[in-house]
GROMACS .gro file of C-alpha atoms in nm:
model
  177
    1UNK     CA    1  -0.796   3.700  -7.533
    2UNK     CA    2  -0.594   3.737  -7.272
    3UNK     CA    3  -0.754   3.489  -7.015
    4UNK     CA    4  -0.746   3.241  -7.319
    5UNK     CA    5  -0.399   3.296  -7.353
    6UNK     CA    6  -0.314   3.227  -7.006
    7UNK     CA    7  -0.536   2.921  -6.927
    8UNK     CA    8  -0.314   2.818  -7.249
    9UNK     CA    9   0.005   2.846  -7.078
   10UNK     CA   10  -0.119   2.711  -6.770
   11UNK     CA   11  -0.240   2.387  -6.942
   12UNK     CA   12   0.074   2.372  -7.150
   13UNK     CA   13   0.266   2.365  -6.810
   14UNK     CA   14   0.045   2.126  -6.592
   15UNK     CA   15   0.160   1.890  -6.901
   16UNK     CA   16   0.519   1.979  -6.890
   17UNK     CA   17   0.491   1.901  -6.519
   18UNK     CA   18   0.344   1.587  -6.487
   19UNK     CA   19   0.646   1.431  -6.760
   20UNK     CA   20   0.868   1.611  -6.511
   21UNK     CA   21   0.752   1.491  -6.177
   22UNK     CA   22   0.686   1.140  -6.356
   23UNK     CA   23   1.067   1.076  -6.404
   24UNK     CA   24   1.175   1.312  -6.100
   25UNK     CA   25   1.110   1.199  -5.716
   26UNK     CA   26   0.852   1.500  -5.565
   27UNK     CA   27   1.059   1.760  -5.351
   28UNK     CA   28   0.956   1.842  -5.004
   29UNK     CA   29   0.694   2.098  -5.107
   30UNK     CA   30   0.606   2.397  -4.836
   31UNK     CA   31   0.192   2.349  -4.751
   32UNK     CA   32  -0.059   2.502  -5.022
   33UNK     CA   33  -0.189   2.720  -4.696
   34UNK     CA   34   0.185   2.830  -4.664
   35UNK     CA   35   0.177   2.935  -5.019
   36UNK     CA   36  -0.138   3.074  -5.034
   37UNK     CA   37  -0.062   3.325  -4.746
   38UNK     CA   38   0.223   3.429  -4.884
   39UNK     CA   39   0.064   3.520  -5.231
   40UNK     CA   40  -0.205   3.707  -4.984
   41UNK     CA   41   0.084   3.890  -4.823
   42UNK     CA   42   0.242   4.001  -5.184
   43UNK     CA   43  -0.082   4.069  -5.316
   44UNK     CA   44  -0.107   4.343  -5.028
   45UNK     CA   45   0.199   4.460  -5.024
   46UNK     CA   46   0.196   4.523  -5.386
   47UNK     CA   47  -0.165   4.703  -5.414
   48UNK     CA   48  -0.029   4.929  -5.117
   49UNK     CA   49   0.348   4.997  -5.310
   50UNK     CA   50   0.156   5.046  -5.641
   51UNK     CA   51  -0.034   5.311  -5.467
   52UNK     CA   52   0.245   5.478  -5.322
   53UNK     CA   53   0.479   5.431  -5.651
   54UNK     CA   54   0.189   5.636  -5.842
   55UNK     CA   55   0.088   5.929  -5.566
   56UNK     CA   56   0.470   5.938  -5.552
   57UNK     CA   57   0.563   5.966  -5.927
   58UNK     CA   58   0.249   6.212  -5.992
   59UNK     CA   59   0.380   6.423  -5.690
   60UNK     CA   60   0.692   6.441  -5.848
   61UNK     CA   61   0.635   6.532  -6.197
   62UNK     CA   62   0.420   6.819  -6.064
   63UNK     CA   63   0.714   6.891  -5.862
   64UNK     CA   64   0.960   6.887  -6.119
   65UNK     CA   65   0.707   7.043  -6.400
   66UNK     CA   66   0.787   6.802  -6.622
   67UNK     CA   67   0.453   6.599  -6.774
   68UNK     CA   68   0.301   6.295  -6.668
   69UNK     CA   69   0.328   6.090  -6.953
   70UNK     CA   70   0.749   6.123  -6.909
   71UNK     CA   71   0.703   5.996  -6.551
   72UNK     CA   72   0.493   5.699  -6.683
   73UNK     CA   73   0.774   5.629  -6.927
   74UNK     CA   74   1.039   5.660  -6.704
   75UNK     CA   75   1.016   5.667  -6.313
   76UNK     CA   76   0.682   5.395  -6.326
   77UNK     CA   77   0.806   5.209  -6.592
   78UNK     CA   78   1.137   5.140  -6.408
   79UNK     CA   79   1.017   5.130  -6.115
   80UNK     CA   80   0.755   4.832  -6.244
   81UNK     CA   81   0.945   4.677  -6.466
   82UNK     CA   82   1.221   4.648  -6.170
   83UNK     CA   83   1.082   4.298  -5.996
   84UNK     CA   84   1.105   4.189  -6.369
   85UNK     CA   85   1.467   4.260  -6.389
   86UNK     CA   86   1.530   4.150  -6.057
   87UNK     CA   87   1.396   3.807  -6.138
   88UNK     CA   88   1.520   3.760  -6.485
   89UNK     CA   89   1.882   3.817  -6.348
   90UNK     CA   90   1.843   3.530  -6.105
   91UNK     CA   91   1.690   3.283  -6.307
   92UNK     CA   92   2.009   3.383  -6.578
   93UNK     CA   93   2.269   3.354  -6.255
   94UNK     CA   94   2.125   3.017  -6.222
   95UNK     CA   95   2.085   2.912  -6.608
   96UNK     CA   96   1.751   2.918  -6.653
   97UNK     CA   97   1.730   3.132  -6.920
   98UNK     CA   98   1.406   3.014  -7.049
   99UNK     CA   99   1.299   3.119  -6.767
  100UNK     CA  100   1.421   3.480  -6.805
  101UNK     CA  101   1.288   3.524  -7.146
  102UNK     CA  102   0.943   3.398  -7.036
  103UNK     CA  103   0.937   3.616  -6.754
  104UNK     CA  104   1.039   3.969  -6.965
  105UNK     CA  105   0.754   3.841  -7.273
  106UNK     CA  106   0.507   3.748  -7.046
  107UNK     CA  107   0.496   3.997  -6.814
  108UNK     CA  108   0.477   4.254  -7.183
  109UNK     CA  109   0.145   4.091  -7.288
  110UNK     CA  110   0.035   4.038  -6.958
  111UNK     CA  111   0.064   4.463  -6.933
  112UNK     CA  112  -0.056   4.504  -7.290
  113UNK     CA  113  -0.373   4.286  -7.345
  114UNK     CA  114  -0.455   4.217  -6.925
  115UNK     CA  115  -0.394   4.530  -6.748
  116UNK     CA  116  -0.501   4.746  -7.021
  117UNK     CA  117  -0.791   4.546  -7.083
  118UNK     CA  118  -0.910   4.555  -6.725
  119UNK     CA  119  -0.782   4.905  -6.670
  120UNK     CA  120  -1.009   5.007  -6.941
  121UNK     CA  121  -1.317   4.824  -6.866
  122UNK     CA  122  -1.292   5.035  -6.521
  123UNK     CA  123  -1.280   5.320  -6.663
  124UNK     CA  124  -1.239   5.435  -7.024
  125UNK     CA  125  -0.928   5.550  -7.109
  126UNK     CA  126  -0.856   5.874  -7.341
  127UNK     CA  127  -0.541   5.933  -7.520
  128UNK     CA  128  -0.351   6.136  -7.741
  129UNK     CA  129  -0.344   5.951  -8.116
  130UNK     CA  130  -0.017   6.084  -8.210
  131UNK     CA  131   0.132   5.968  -7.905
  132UNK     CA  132  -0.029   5.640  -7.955
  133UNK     CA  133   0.100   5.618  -8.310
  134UNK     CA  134   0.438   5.715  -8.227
  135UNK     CA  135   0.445   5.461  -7.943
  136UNK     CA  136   0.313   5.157  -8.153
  137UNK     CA  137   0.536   5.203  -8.407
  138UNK     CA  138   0.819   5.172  -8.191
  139UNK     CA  139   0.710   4.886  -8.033
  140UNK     CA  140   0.668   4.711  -8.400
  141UNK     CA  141   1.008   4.800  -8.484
  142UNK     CA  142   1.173   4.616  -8.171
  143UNK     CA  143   0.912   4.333  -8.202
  144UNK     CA  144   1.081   4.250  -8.573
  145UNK     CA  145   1.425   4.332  -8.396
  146UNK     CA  146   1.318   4.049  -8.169
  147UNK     CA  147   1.265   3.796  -8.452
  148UNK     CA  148   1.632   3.710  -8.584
  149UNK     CA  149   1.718   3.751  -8.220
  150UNK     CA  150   1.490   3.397  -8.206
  151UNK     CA  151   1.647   3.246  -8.464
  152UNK     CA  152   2.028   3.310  -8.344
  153UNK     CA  153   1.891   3.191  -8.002
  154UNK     CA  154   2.123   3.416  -7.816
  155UNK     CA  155   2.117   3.805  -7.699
  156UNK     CA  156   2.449   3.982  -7.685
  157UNK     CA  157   2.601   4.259  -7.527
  158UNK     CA  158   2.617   4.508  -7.813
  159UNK     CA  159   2.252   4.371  -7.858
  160UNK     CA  160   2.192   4.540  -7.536
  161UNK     CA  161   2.341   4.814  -7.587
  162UNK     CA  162   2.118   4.854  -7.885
  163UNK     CA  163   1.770   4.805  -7.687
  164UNK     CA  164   1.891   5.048  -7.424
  165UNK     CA  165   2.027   5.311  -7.706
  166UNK     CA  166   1.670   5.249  -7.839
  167UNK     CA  167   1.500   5.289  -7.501
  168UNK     CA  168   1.692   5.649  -7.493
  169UNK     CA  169   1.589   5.737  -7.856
  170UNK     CA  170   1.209   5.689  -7.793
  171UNK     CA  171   1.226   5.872  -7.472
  172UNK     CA  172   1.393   6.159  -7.654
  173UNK     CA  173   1.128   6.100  -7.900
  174UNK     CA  174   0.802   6.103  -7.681
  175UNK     CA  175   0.938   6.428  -7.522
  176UNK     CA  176   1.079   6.617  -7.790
  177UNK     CA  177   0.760   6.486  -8.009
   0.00000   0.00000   0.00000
């Protein structure tokens, strides 16, 4: 599903492109070998950061005696999600707001169906089902949040302020719970 989804997108775009670059003169494009090194380069960097992100977080729950699953949802999910932000604030500095939106959906489903997929074809994972309740519910209720949010076409500040206050309430939740 996943890799059907993406070859999607990626066909979608190659057709957005070519209307593009059909009206627009090419700009001086860096070499593919250029671009393909530094994808290499990322790619390495980010397996070795990963690792050291995870040793790191587990290290410090046990440190801290606190459990696991509130490092996941906390010190690795910022700490992930925190190239994510990074880029979504510069496309929005530079208007490209599409952009920014694309980047903080995709990268969601690319977690939920692609990572979790693969993750799990490695090696089975076992959870706790009232967790797992508890945690899909939550993400329904800000998915329908999300949908007159589409048809206003805009997110505000108090909206904001609302998905963080909401953020806070299921981390209270998944701890207290």
């Amino acid at each position: 599903l996943g890799i059907g989804y993406t070859i999607w997108l990626m066909r979608a775009s190659w057709k957005d492109r070519d209307s593009i670059e059909a009206d627009d003169e090419k700009e001086d494009r860096p070499p593919l070998w250029n671009s393909i090194a530094y994808m290499l380069l990322g790619a390495a960097c980010l397996i070795l950061g990963s690792r050291f992100l995870v040793s790191g977080a587990w290290e410090f729950a046990e440190w801290l005696q606190i459990s696991e699953r509130y490092v996941g949802l906390t010190v690795l999910a910022i700490g992930t999600s925190a190239p994510e932000l990074a880029t979504s604030l510069g496309c929005v500095v530079r208007g490209q707001v599409d952009l920014a939106i694309g980047n903080a959906i995709g990268s969601n489903i690319l977690n939920i169906v692609m990572v979790l997929g693969l993750v799990s074809l490695m090696v089975p994972i076992e959870f706790s089902t009232l967790d797992t309740i508890t945690d899909l519910w939550f993400a329904l209720g800000v998915a329908v949040l999300l949908i007159p949010i589409g048809f206003i076409g805009r997110i505000n500040r108090p909206m904001g302020y609302g998905f963080l206050a909401a953020y806070v309430g299921y981390l209270y939740l998944a701890v207290a719970g």
